[in-house]
Coordinates of C-alpha atoms in Angstrom, one line a residue:
Chain A
M1 CA -44.8 -98.3 16.8
S2 CA -45.7 -101.1 14.8
K3 CA -49.2 -102.8 14.8
Q4 CA -47.9 -105.8 16.6
N5 CA -46.9 -103.5 19.7
D6 CA -50.1 -101.8 19.7
I7 CA -51.9 -105.0 20.2
M8 CA -52.2 -105.6 24.1
I9 CA -54.5 -108.8 24.1
Q10 CA -54.7 -110.9 21.1
T11 CA -57.2 -114.0 21.1
S12 CA -57.5 -116.4 18.1
Q13 CA -60.0 -119.2 18.0
L14 CA -61.1 -119.6 21.4
T15 CA -63.5 -122.3 22.6
M16 CA -64.5 -122.1 26.1
G17 CA -67.2 -123.4 28.3
Y18 CA -67.7 -125.6 31.3
G19 CA -67.5 -129.1 31.4
D20 CA -69.6 -130.3 28.2
N21 CA -71.3 -126.9 28.1
I22 CA -69.6 -125.0 25.0
I23 CA -70.3 -121.3 25.9
L24 CA -68.4 -119.7 23.3
E25 CA -66.8 -121.2 19.9
N26 CA -64.0 -120.2 17.5
V27 CA -63.9 -116.3 19.1
S28 CA -61.2 -114.3 17.9
F29 CA -60.5 -110.6 18.7
E30 CA -57.9 -107.9 19.5
I31 CA -57.5 -105.2 22.2
I32 CA -55.4 -102.2 21.4
R33 CA -53.1 -100.9 24.1
G34 CA -54.7 -98.2 26.0
E35 CA -58.1 -98.4 24.7
I36 CA -61.3 -98.9 26.6
F37 CA -62.8 -102.1 25.3
I38 CA -66.0 -103.5 26.5
I39 CA -67.8 -107.0 26.0
L40 CA -71.1 -106.9 25.5
G41 CA -74.2 -108.9 24.9
G42 CA -77.4 -110.2 26.5
S43 CA -77.8 -112.4 29.7
G44 CA -75.9 -115.6 29.6
C45 CA -74.1 -115.1 26.4
G46 CA -70.8 -115.6 27.8
K47 CA -69.5 -112.4 29.0
S48 CA -68.4 -113.1 32.3
T49 CA -67.1 -116.5 31.2
L50 CA -64.9 -114.8 28.3
L51 CA -63.7 -112.7 31.1
K52 CA -62.5 -115.4 33.5
H53 CA -61.0 -117.1 30.7
L54 CA -59.1 -114.0 29.5
I55 CA -57.6 -113.5 33.4
G56 CA -56.7 -117.3 33.6
L57 CA -59.2 -118.4 35.9
Y58 CA -60.0 -121.1 33.7
Q59 CA -58.2 -122.8 31.0
V60 CA -59.7 -122.4 27.3
K61 CA -60.9 -125.6 25.4
T62 CA -58.9 -124.5 22.2
G63 CA -57.3 -121.3 21.1
Q64 CA -54.8 -118.8 22.4
I65 CA -54.8 -115.8 24.4
I66 CA -51.8 -113.7 24.3
I67 CA -51.5 -111.0 26.9
D68 CA -48.8 -108.1 26.1
G69 CA -46.8 -110.7 23.9
D70 CA -47.2 -113.7 26.9
D71 CA -49.5 -116.8 26.2
I72 CA -51.6 -117.1 29.1
T73 CA -53.2 -120.4 27.8
L74 CA -49.9 -122.3 28.2
A75 CA -48.4 -120.4 31.2
Q76 CA -47.4 -121.7 34.4
G77 CA -45.1 -120.6 37.4
D78 CA -43.3 -117.5 37.0
V79 CA -44.5 -116.8 33.4
L80 CA -48.0 -116.8 34.6
Q81 CA -46.7 -114.9 37.9
R82 CA -45.4 -112.3 35.4
I83 CA -48.7 -112.2 33.3
L84 CA -50.7 -111.8 36.4
N85 CA -48.7 -109.0 37.6
K86 CA -49.5 -107.4 34.4
I87 CA -53.2 -107.4 35.0
G88 CA -55.9 -106.1 37.6
V89 CA -59.1 -107.6 38.1
M90 CA -62.3 -105.8 39.8
Y91 CA -65.3 -108.4 40.4
Q92 CA -68.8 -107.7 40.4
S93 CA -69.1 -107.9 44.2
G94 CA -65.9 -105.9 44.6
A95 CA -64.5 -109.0 46.3
L96 CA -62.4 -107.0 48.8
F97 CA -61.2 -108.9 51.9
G98 CA -63.7 -108.4 54.3
S99 CA -61.4 -109.1 57.3
M100 CA -58.9 -106.4 56.2
T101 CA -59.2 -102.5 55.7
L102 CA -59.0 -101.2 52.6
S103 CA -55.6 -100.1 53.0
E104 CA -54.6 -103.7 54.1
N105 CA -56.5 -105.1 50.8
I106 CA -53.8 -102.8 48.8
I107 CA -51.0 -103.7 50.7
L108 CA -51.2 -107.4 50.5
P109 CA -50.1 -107.6 46.6
L110 CA -47.4 -104.9 47.3
E111 CA -46.0 -106.8 50.2
E112 CA -46.0 -110.3 48.4
F113 CA -44.6 -109.0 45.1
T114 CA -42.1 -106.4 46.4
D115 CA -39.5 -106.0 48.9
L116 CA -41.0 -102.5 49.7
P117 CA -40.9 -101.4 53.7
K118 CA -44.3 -101.6 55.6
S119 CA -44.4 -97.7 55.6
A120 CA -44.1 -97.3 51.8
C121 CA -46.5 -99.8 51.1
E122 CA -49.0 -97.9 53.5
R123 CA -48.3 -94.7 51.7
I124 CA -48.6 -96.5 48.1
A125 CA -51.9 -97.7 49.5
A126 CA -53.2 -94.1 50.5
L127 CA -52.2 -92.9 47.2
K128 CA -54.1 -95.7 45.1
L129 CA -57.1 -94.8 47.5
K130 CA -56.8 -91.1 46.5
Q131 CA -56.7 -91.6 42.8
V132 CA -60.0 -93.1 43.3
S133 CA -61.4 -90.7 45.7
L134 CA -61.1 -92.7 48.8
D135 CA -58.7 -90.6 50.8
G136 CA -59.2 -90.8 54.6
F137 CA -61.0 -94.3 53.9
E138 CA -57.6 -96.2 54.5
Q139 CA -58.7 -97.6 58.0
Y140 CA -62.2 -98.6 56.9
L141 CA -63.5 -102.0 56.6
P142 CA -65.1 -102.8 53.3
S143 CA -68.5 -103.5 55.3
E144 CA -68.3 -99.8 56.7
I145 CA -68.6 -98.3 53.1
S146 CA -71.1 -98.1 50.5
G147 CA -71.4 -100.3 47.4
G148 CA -70.1 -97.5 45.1
M149 CA -67.1 -96.8 47.2
Q150 CA -66.5 -100.6 47.6
K151 CA -66.2 -100.7 43.7
R152 CA -63.8 -98.0 43.7
A153 CA -61.5 -99.5 46.4
A154 CA -61.7 -102.5 44.5
I155 CA -60.2 -100.6 41.4
A156 CA -57.5 -99.2 43.8
R157 CA -56.7 -103.0 44.8
A158 CA -56.5 -103.9 41.1
M159 CA -54.2 -101.0 40.6
A160 CA -51.7 -101.7 43.4
L161 CA -49.0 -103.3 41.2
D162 CA -49.3 -100.5 38.5
P163 CA -51.0 -103.0 36.2
K164 CA -51.3 -102.3 32.3
I165 CA -54.5 -103.9 31.9
L166 CA -57.4 -103.8 34.3
F167 CA -60.4 -106.3 33.6
L168 CA -63.7 -104.9 35.3
D169 CA -66.7 -107.3 35.6
E170 CA -70.1 -105.3 35.5
P171 CA -68.8 -102.1 37.5
S172 CA -71.8 -100.3 37.3
A173 CA -73.9 -103.4 38.7
G174 CA -76.1 -102.1 41.3
L175 CA -75.0 -98.8 41.5
D176 CA -77.2 -95.5 41.3
P177 CA -76.9 -93.4 38.0
I178 CA -74.7 -90.7 39.6
T179 CA -72.3 -93.1 41.2
S180 CA -72.3 -94.9 38.0
A181 CA -71.4 -91.7 36.0
E182 CA -68.5 -91.1 38.8
L183 CA -67.2 -94.5 38.2
D184 CA -67.4 -94.1 34.4
Q185 CA -65.5 -90.8 34.9
L186 CA -62.7 -92.7 37.1
I187 CA -62.2 -95.2 34.3
I188 CA -61.8 -92.6 31.7
R189 CA -59.5 -90.5 33.9
L190 CA -57.2 -93.9 34.7
S191 CA -57.0 -94.7 31.0
R192 CA -56.1 -91.1 29.8
I193 CA -53.9 -90.3 32.6
L194 CA -52.3 -93.5 33.3
G195 CA -52.6 -95.4 29.9
I196 CA -54.3 -98.3 31.2
T197 CA -56.1 -100.8 29.0
F198 CA -59.3 -101.4 30.1
V199 CA -61.6 -104.5 29.4
I200 CA -65.1 -104.1 31.0
V201 CA -68.0 -106.4 30.7
T202 CA -71.3 -104.4 31.1
H203 CA -74.4 -103.9 29.7
E204 CA -75.1 -100.4 31.0
L205 CA -76.0 -98.2 27.7
D206 CA -75.0 -95.0 29.2
S207 CA -71.8 -96.3 30.5
I208 CA -71.2 -98.0 27.2
F209 CA -71.6 -94.7 25.0
T210 CA -69.7 -92.8 27.7
I211 CA -66.3 -94.5 28.1
A212 CA -66.2 -97.2 25.3
D213 CA -63.4 -96.9 22.4
R214 CA -64.6 -100.3 21.0
V215 CA -67.1 -103.1 21.9
I216 CA -67.8 -106.6 20.9
F217 CA -71.2 -108.1 21.0
L218 CA -71.6 -111.9 21.9
D219 CA -74.4 -113.9 20.9
K220 CA -76.2 -116.7 23.1
E221 CA -77.2 -118.5 19.8
T222 CA -74.3 -118.5 17.5
K223 CA -71.8 -118.6 20.4
S224 CA -69.8 -116.1 18.8
I225 CA -69.0 -112.4 18.3
I226 CA -72.0 -111.0 16.2
A227 CA -70.7 -107.4 16.0
Q228 CA -67.8 -105.3 16.9
G229 CA -66.7 -101.8 16.5
K230 CA -67.4 -98.1 18.0
P231 CA -70.7 -98.1 19.9
Q232 CA -72.2 -95.3 18.1
T233 CA -71.3 -96.7 14.8
L234 CA -72.8 -99.9 15.7
K235 CA -75.9 -98.0 16.8
Q236 CA -76.5 -96.2 13.8
R237 CA -75.3 -98.7 11.4
S238 CA -75.6 -102.3 12.5
K239 CA -77.9 -104.4 10.4
N240 CA -77.8 -107.1 12.8
K241 CA -81.6 -107.2 14.4
F242 CA -80.4 -108.0 18.0
V243 CA -77.5 -105.5 18.0
H244 CA -79.6 -102.6 16.7
D245 CA -82.7 -103.4 19.5
F246 CA -80.1 -103.6 22.1
F247 CA -78.5 -100.3 21.4
N248 CA -81.8 -98.8 21.1
R249 CA -83.4 -100.0 23.7
Q250 CA -86.1 -102.0 21.9
V251 CA -88.0 -105.2 22.3
S252 CA -88.3 -107.3 19.6
I253 CA -92.0 -108.5 19.0
Chain B
M1 CA -104.7 -113.9 44.3
T2 CA -106.8 -114.8 47.3
L3 CA -104.7 -116.3 50.1
R4 CA -105.7 -119.3 52.4
T5 CA -106.1 -117.1 55.3
Q6 CA -108.9 -114.7 53.8
Q7 CA -112.4 -115.6 54.7
A8 CA -115.8 -115.7 53.4
I9 CA -115.1 -116.6 49.9
P10 CA -118.2 -117.2 47.5
P11 CA -118.1 -121.1 46.7
F12 CA -117.2 -122.5 43.2
I13 CA -119.6 -124.9 41.4
Y14 CA -120.0 -126.2 38.2
D15 CA -122.5 -127.9 36.1
V16 CA -122.1 -130.4 32.9
Q17 CA -124.7 -130.8 30.3
I18 CA -124.6 -132.6 27.1
P19 CA -126.8 -130.8 24.5
A20 CA -125.4 -132.8 21.4
E21 CA -123.8 -135.6 20.5
D22 CA -120.6 -134.1 19.9
Q23 CA -120.5 -131.4 23.0
L24 CA -120.1 -130.8 26.3
Y25 CA -121.6 -127.5 28.3
L26 CA -119.7 -126.8 31.1
R27 CA -121.3 -124.2 33.2
L28 CA -119.0 -122.6 35.9
K29 CA -120.5 -120.3 38.8
G30 CA -118.9 -118.3 41.7
H31 CA -115.6 -117.3 42.5
L32 CA -112.5 -119.1 40.3
S33 CA -109.7 -118.3 42.7
A34 CA -106.9 -120.7 44.3
Q35 CA -108.8 -120.9 47.5
S36 CA -112.1 -122.2 46.0
I37 CA -111.2 -124.4 42.9
G38 CA -108.7 -126.7 44.8
L39 CA -111.0 -129.2 46.1
L40 CA -113.1 -129.4 42.6
W41 CA -110.2 -129.1 40.2
N42 CA -109.5 -132.7 39.7
E43 CA -113.2 -133.5 39.6
V44 CA -113.8 -131.1 36.9
L45 CA -110.7 -132.3 34.7
E46 CA -112.1 -136.0 35.3
R47 CA -115.2 -135.3 34.3
V48 CA -114.3 -133.5 31.1
Q49 CA -111.9 -136.4 30.4
Q50 CA -114.5 -138.8 30.8
E51 CA -117.1 -137.5 28.3
Q52 CA -114.7 -137.4 25.3
K53 CA -116.4 -134.9 23.3
P54 CA -115.1 -133.1 20.6
L55 CA -116.1 -129.8 21.5
I56 CA -116.2 -128.3 25.0
I57 CA -118.1 -125.2 25.6
I58 CA -117.0 -123.4 28.8
D59 CA -119.7 -120.8 29.9
A60 CA -118.4 -118.5 32.2
R61 CA -121.2 -115.7 32.6
D62 CA -121.7 -116.6 36.3
V63 CA -117.8 -116.4 37.1
S64 CA -117.7 -113.3 39.5
Y65 CA -114.0 -113.5 40.0
C66 CA -111.3 -115.2 38.3
D67 CA -107.4 -115.3 39.5
G68 CA -104.4 -117.0 38.3
A69 CA -105.7 -120.4 39.5
G70 CA -109.1 -120.1 37.5
I71 CA -107.2 -119.4 34.6
G72 CA -105.2 -122.2 35.2
L73 CA -108.3 -124.5 35.3
L74 CA -109.6 -123.1 31.8
T75 CA -106.1 -123.2 30.1
E76 CA -105.6 -127.0 31.2
I77 CA -109.0 -128.1 29.9
N78 CA -108.1 -126.0 26.7
R79 CA -104.4 -128.0 26.7
Q80 CA -106.1 -131.4 27.1
Q81 CA -108.6 -130.8 24.4
H82 CA -106.0 -129.6 22.1
L83 CA -103.7 -132.5 22.8
K84 CA -106.5 -134.8 21.6
G85 CA -107.1 -132.7 18.4
Q86 CA -110.4 -131.4 19.9
H87 CA -111.7 -128.0 20.7
C88 CA -112.7 -126.1 23.4
N89 CA -114.4 -122.5 23.7
V90 CA -114.7 -119.9 26.6
I91 CA -117.7 -118.0 26.2
N92 CA -119.1 -115.1 28.3
L93 CA -116.0 -114.6 30.3
K94 CA -115.9 -110.9 31.8
E95 CA -113.6 -108.7 29.5
D96 CA -111.1 -108.3 32.3
F97 CA -110.6 -112.1 32.7
Q98 CA -110.9 -112.8 29.1
K99 CA -107.7 -110.3 28.2
L100 CA -105.8 -112.6 30.9
L101 CA -107.0 -116.0 29.4
D102 CA -106.1 -114.8 25.7
V103 CA -102.5 -114.4 26.9
F104 CA -102.3 -117.9 27.4
L105 CA -104.8 -119.1 24.8
E106 CA -101.9 -117.9 22.2
D107 CA -100.1 -121.1 22.6
P108 CA -102.7 -123.8 23.7
A109 CA -99.9 -126.6 24.1
F110 CA -98.3 -124.7 26.8
S111 CA -97.4 -126.4 29.8
P112 CA -95.2 -126.2 32.6
A113 CA -91.5 -127.4 31.6
P114 CA -91.0 -131.2 32.4
R115 CA -88.7 -132.4 35.3
P116 CA -85.3 -133.2 34.2
K117 CA -85.3 -136.9 33.3
E118 CA -84.1 -138.5 36.5
R119 CA -81.7 -141.5 36.3
V120 CA -83.1 -144.7 37.1
N121 CA -80.6 -147.1 36.3
I122 CA -79.4 -148.4 39.5
F123 CA -75.6 -149.7 38.1
E124 CA -75.4 -146.1 36.6
G125 CA -76.1 -144.6 39.9
V126 CA -73.8 -146.7 41.9
G127 CA -71.1 -146.0 39.0
E128 CA -71.5 -142.5 39.3
S129 CA -71.5 -142.3 43.1
F130 CA -68.3 -144.4 43.0
Y131 CA -66.7 -142.1 40.4
F132 CA -67.5 -139.0 42.4
F133 CA -66.1 -141.0 45.5
I134 CA -62.8 -141.7 43.7
E135 CA -62.5 -137.9 42.3
H136 CA -62.9 -136.9 45.8
I137 CA -60.2 -138.9 47.3
Y138 CA -58.1 -137.7 44.5
Q139 CA -58.8 -134.2 45.0
Q140 CA -58.0 -134.8 48.8
I141 CA -54.7 -136.0 47.8
V142 CA -53.9 -133.4 45.4
F143 CA -54.7 -130.8 48.4
L144 CA -52.6 -132.9 50.8
G145 CA -49.7 -132.9 48.3
E146 CA -49.8 -129.2 47.6
L147 CA -50.1 -128.5 51.3
S148 CA -46.9 -130.6 51.7
V149 CA -44.9 -128.6 49.1
H150 CA -46.0 -125.5 50.8
F151 CA -45.1 -126.6 54.3
L152 CA -41.7 -127.8 52.7
R153 CA -40.9 -124.3 51.2
A154 CA -41.9 -122.8 54.2
L155 CA -39.0 -124.8 56.5
R156 CA -36.7 -122.6 54.1
D157 CA -37.9 -119.1 55.9
P158 CA -40.7 -119.7 58.0
L159 CA -40.4 -116.2 59.5
R160 CA -41.1 -114.4 56.2
Y161 CA -43.4 -117.4 54.8
F162 CA -46.1 -117.5 57.0
R163 CA -48.3 -114.6 57.8
W164 CA -48.0 -114.5 61.6
T165 CA -50.7 -112.0 62.4
D166 CA -52.9 -114.5 60.7
V167 CA -51.3 -117.3 62.7
W168 CA -51.8 -115.6 65.9
R169 CA -55.4 -114.7 65.2
V170 CA -56.3 -118.2 64.7
V171 CA -54.6 -119.0 68.0
E172 CA -56.2 -116.0 69.9
E173 CA -59.6 -117.1 68.4
G174 CA -59.5 -120.9 68.3
G175 CA -57.4 -121.3 71.4
V176 CA -57.7 -118.2 73.9
Q177 CA -61.3 -117.8 73.5
A178 CA -62.2 -121.7 73.3
L179 CA -60.2 -122.2 76.2
F180 CA -63.1 -122.0 79.0
I181 CA -65.3 -124.3 77.3
I182 CA -62.6 -126.7 77.0
L183 CA -61.5 -126.3 80.6
M184 CA -65.4 -126.8 81.6
I185 CA -65.9 -130.0 79.5
N186 CA -62.9 -131.9 80.4
F187 CA -63.4 -130.8 84.1
L188 CA -66.8 -132.5 84.0
M189 CA -65.5 -135.5 82.0
G190 CA -63.0 -135.9 84.7
L191 CA -65.9 -135.7 87.4
I192 CA -68.5 -137.9 85.7
M193 CA -66.1 -140.5 84.9
A194 CA -64.7 -140.5 88.4
F195 CA -68.2 -140.9 89.9
Q196 CA -69.1 -143.5 87.4
A197 CA -66.0 -145.6 88.2
A198 CA -66.4 -145.1 91.9
I199 CA -69.8 -147.0 92.4
P200 CA -68.5 -150.6 91.2
M201 CA -64.9 -149.9 92.7
R202 CA -66.4 -149.1 96.1
Q203 CA -67.8 -152.5 96.5
F204 CA -64.0 -153.9 96.3
G205 CA -62.9 -151.0 98.7
A206 CA -60.9 -150.1 95.7
D207 CA -61.8 -146.2 95.7
I208 CA -58.6 -144.8 95.4
F209 CA -57.9 -146.5 92.1
V210 CA -60.5 -144.3 90.6
A211 CA -57.4 -141.6 90.4
N212 CA -55.5 -144.4 88.2
L213 CA -58.5 -144.5 85.7
V214 CA -59.3 -141.1 85.6
A215 CA -55.5 -140.0 85.0
L216 CA -54.7 -142.9 82.4
S217 CA -58.0 -142.1 80.5
I218 CA -57.7 -138.3 80.4
L219 CA -54.0 -138.1 79.7
R220 CA -54.0 -141.1 76.9
V221 CA -57.6 -140.4 75.2
L222 CA -60.0 -138.0 76.5
G223 CA -58.0 -134.8 76.9
P224 CA -56.8 -135.0 73.5
L225 CA -59.7 -136.5 71.9
M226 CA -62.3 -133.9 73.9
T227 CA -60.4 -131.0 73.0
A228 CA -60.3 -132.0 69.3
I229 CA -64.1 -132.5 69.3
V230 CA -64.6 -129.0 70.6
L231 CA -62.2 -127.5 68.0
A232 CA -63.8 -129.5 65.1
G233 CA -66.9 -127.9 66.1
R234 CA -65.7 -124.5 67.0
T235 CA -62.7 -123.8 64.9
G236 CA -62.7 -126.2 61.8
S237 CA -66.3 -125.2 61.1
A238 CA -65.4 -121.6 61.3
F239 CA -62.8 -122.2 59.0
A240 CA -64.9 -123.7 56.3
A241 CA -67.4 -120.9 56.7
E242 CA -64.7 -118.0 56.3
I243 CA -63.0 -119.6 53.3
G244 CA -66.4 -120.9 51.9
T245 CA -68.0 -117.3 52.1
M246 CA -64.7 -115.9 50.6
K247 CA -65.1 -118.2 48.0
V248 CA -68.9 -117.1 47.2
N249 CA -67.6 -113.5 47.4
E250 CA -64.9 -114.3 44.5
E251 CA -62.2 -113.3 47.1
I252 CA -60.7 -116.4 46.1
N253 CA -60.7 -115.6 42.4
A254 CA -59.2 -112.1 43.5
L255 CA -56.3 -113.6 45.3
K256 CA -55.6 -116.1 42.3
T257 CA -55.9 -113.2 39.9
M258 CA -53.5 -111.2 42.1
G259 CA -51.2 -114.1 41.5
L260 CA -51.4 -115.1 45.4
N261 CA -52.0 -118.8 46.1
P262 CA -55.2 -119.3 48.4
L263 CA -53.2 -122.3 50.0
K264 CA -50.5 -120.6 51.2
F265 CA -52.6 -117.1 52.2
L266 CA -55.8 -118.9 53.5
V267 CA -54.5 -122.4 54.3
T268 CA -51.1 -122.8 55.7
N269 CA -51.5 -119.9 58.5
R270 CA -54.7 -121.5 59.7
I271 CA -53.2 -125.0 60.0
L272 CA -50.0 -123.8 61.8
G273 CA -52.1 -121.8 64.0
M274 CA -54.0 -125.0 65.0
I275 CA -51.1 -126.9 65.4
I276 CA -49.7 -124.6 68.0
L277 CA -53.1 -124.2 69.7
A278 CA -54.3 -127.7 69.7
P279 CA -51.4 -129.0 72.1
V280 CA -51.3 -126.4 74.4
L281 CA -55.3 -126.7 74.8
T282 CA -54.6 -130.3 75.4
I283 CA -52.3 -129.7 78.4
F284 CA -55.1 -127.4 80.0
A285 CA -57.8 -130.1 78.9
D286 CA -55.7 -132.8 81.0
F287 CA -55.3 -130.5 83.9
A288 CA -58.9 -129.8 83.9
G289 CA -60.0 -133.2 83.7
L290 CA -57.3 -134.6 86.5
L291 CA -58.9 -131.6 88.7
G292 CA -62.5 -133.1 87.8
G293 CA -61.4 -136.5 89.4
A294 CA -59.8 -134.9 92.4
V295 CA -63.2 -133.0 93.4
V296 CA -65.0 -136.6 93.6
V297 CA -61.8 -138.5 95.0
R298 CA -61.5 -135.6 97.8
S299 CA -65.4 -136.0 98.4
F300 CA -64.8 -139.7 99.4
G301 CA -62.6 -138.5 102.4
Y302 CA -59.1 -138.9 100.6
P303 CA -56.6 -136.0 100.8
L304 CA -55.4 -134.4 97.6
I305 CA -52.0 -135.4 98.1
T306 CA -53.1 -139.0 98.0
Y307 CA -54.9 -138.4 94.9
V308 CA -51.8 -136.6 93.5
N309 CA -49.4 -139.7 94.7
Q310 CA -51.8 -142.2 93.0
I311 CA -51.6 -140.7 89.9
L312 CA -47.9 -140.2 89.7
G313 CA -47.5 -143.8 90.8
A314 CA -49.8 -144.9 87.9
V315 CA -48.8 -142.6 84.9
H316 CA -45.8 -142.4 83.1
L317 CA -44.3 -140.1 81.0
N318 CA -45.2 -141.9 77.8
D319 CA -49.0 -141.7 78.8
F320 CA -48.9 -137.9 78.6
L321 CA -46.8 -137.8 75.6
G322 CA -48.9 -140.4 73.9
G323 CA -51.9 -138.0 74.2
F324 CA -49.7 -134.9 73.6
I325 CA -48.5 -136.1 70.1
K326 CA -52.1 -137.3 68.9
S327 CA -53.1 -133.5 69.6
F328 CA -50.8 -132.2 66.9
V329 CA -52.4 -134.7 64.5
F330 CA -56.0 -133.9 65.5
G331 CA -55.1 -130.0 65.0
F332 CA -53.6 -130.8 61.4
I333 CA -56.6 -132.8 60.9
I334 CA -59.4 -130.2 62.1
A335 CA -57.5 -127.2 60.3
S336 CA -56.8 -129.1 56.8
I337 CA -60.4 -130.7 56.6
G338 CA -62.1 -127.2 57.6
C339 CA -59.5 -125.4 54.9
Y340 CA -60.6 -128.0 52.1
R341 CA -64.2 -128.0 52.7
G342 CA -64.1 -124.1 52.4
L343 CA -62.0 -124.3 49.4
E344 CA -64.3 -126.7 47.5
T345 CA -67.6 -124.6 48.4
G346 CA -70.0 -124.3 45.6
S347 CA -71.8 -120.9 44.8
G348 CA -74.9 -119.8 46.8
A349 CA -75.2 -118.9 50.7
S350 CA -76.5 -122.6 51.1
A351 CA -73.2 -124.0 49.7
V352 CA -71.4 -122.3 52.7
G353 CA -73.9 -123.9 55.3
Q354 CA -73.1 -127.2 53.5
S355 CA -69.4 -127.0 53.5
T356 CA -69.6 -126.0 57.4
T357 CA -71.5 -129.5 57.9
R358 CA -69.1 -131.2 56.0
A359 CA -66.1 -129.9 57.8
V360 CA -67.4 -131.0 61.1
V361 CA -68.7 -134.4 60.0
S362 CA -65.4 -135.4 58.0
S363 CA -63.4 -134.0 60.9
L364 CA -65.1 -135.8 63.6
I365 CA -64.9 -139.2 61.4
L366 CA -61.2 -138.6 60.7
I367 CA -60.4 -138.0 64.3
I368 CA -61.9 -141.0 65.4
L369 CA -60.1 -143.0 62.9
A370 CA -57.0 -141.5 63.8
E371 CA -57.6 -142.3 67.4
G372 CA -58.0 -145.9 66.5
A373 CA -54.9 -145.9 64.6
F374 CA -53.0 -144.4 67.4
S375 CA -54.2 -147.2 69.9
I376 CA -53.2 -149.9 67.7
V377 CA -49.7 -148.3 66.8
Y378 CA -49.5 -147.5 70.8
Y379 CA -50.2 -151.2 71.5
F380 CA -47.5 -152.5 69.5
L381 CA -45.0 -150.1 70.6
G382 CA -46.1 -151.1 74.2
I383 CA -46.9 -147.3 75.1

């Protein structure tokens, strides 16, 4: 396989922000097919902003985002739809539709984008829930299950159309260490078994060292990437003081 | 920190001396707490300002307690001296309080962040408001345009296009469950109107013409209007709150990233449901209003058949249809405004409340405007 085929997401010279407020400037990076890629940084450095631009919720001011060969920055109509069908997103809050059962949440995209009969959609929904260890909860409403289960259900919904890439926004936020570790194991399992590329925003150090293949580190001051590589390598060798402190849980005085 | 509700706080007093030409000696005594220093805060600062001495010595040997507010007073005196290039020394403060004070004295110029500068230029303010108004109108036109496109697409295959479970849910929650309140309000409207009209009409022996007045008012205006007002307050606001909450919870973003259009999934079904239920409720409302009038006329001693015949003689099919057609438009206005306000919800729980309020107010204004427009059109059409 050529190097180009190995690249799942390629970004070049991205500048983004809200209105006149520029959050990130001239950011470029690549995400390899099948890897677990983590976006890191301090609070307010633009992690979630970058994620929202990568999934097409907002338009970048300049630059290009290529997802599996398609340019999402220019995409509209059917092309945009094709790209969106390649990705799944799990939001920080889970964002499950509160008026629908877990099964109906997963069936929704299946009904819309496939011609599968209802019974098949229900079966697939049950399988997706089983993949995240939520079998038996098909008819529960999101409000009837715990926060950790909601996050797993949100991952199951994000996987409804068998996407090639899953974007997760702070999956461990608000979870206890055991639930958080279970979620990490789920991510690793899905990555290894299904070959899904994961792009994750988090600052949970335990999760980062457990699951990450590669990380990029965003900086609020320079509005750019200040480090990238394997987390262990960065922890041991990064010369950037902020990165070093971050990985070693130190406070600069 | 000491709270206002607590009792028996030792008082805070101060004493000022001028031991030398360039010095001010400020001796503080008692309890330096939020409760005790409030009355003297400005007085102490003004006194210190008046003296304009290059060095202030604050002697705190008699300070028995000092909380955040007490530290605030000490640091404020220090800050004011610092800004003038002068000095301030706090002496004899108990060790525990001194540690707290030292934290803040590291940056003597420290002061609360200034409020963002407010624009005072009236022209700029008016221009900005006008810009937002035009932007708002533009967004509404875009919304209506997109909505039209969706409904045109729906015409090709309405059975598959709409999510009929959602449509019937709207009809049930907005219609069936609102039926009783709509029947009651319109029954009372008919009753009240008949009573009020009967007083002057009786003087001319024209009691029976109360039936004409009630029937024409209810069928042409009040039936659809009162139904729309109830729906705007009940269902339109619910649409804004539901969709607004979904927006705050990122559910709208989740729809978008699944490639599902929020307008199609959340708006068109609600509008269709409302267009179905508003006319049906209006028919019930008309009937309830006429029934209210009948109760009054019957109480005057007229038989029911007389009331019915009087109505049949006075009312034409056009009168009923005029009101009936309005109800479709009112249904569309209420649902589209409710959904639009929901979709433009900002972030945070308070934004949902704001959207809900805006949805009701905008709907009521547009309903009245539409009522006026209908009246003018019907007048020229001779209906």
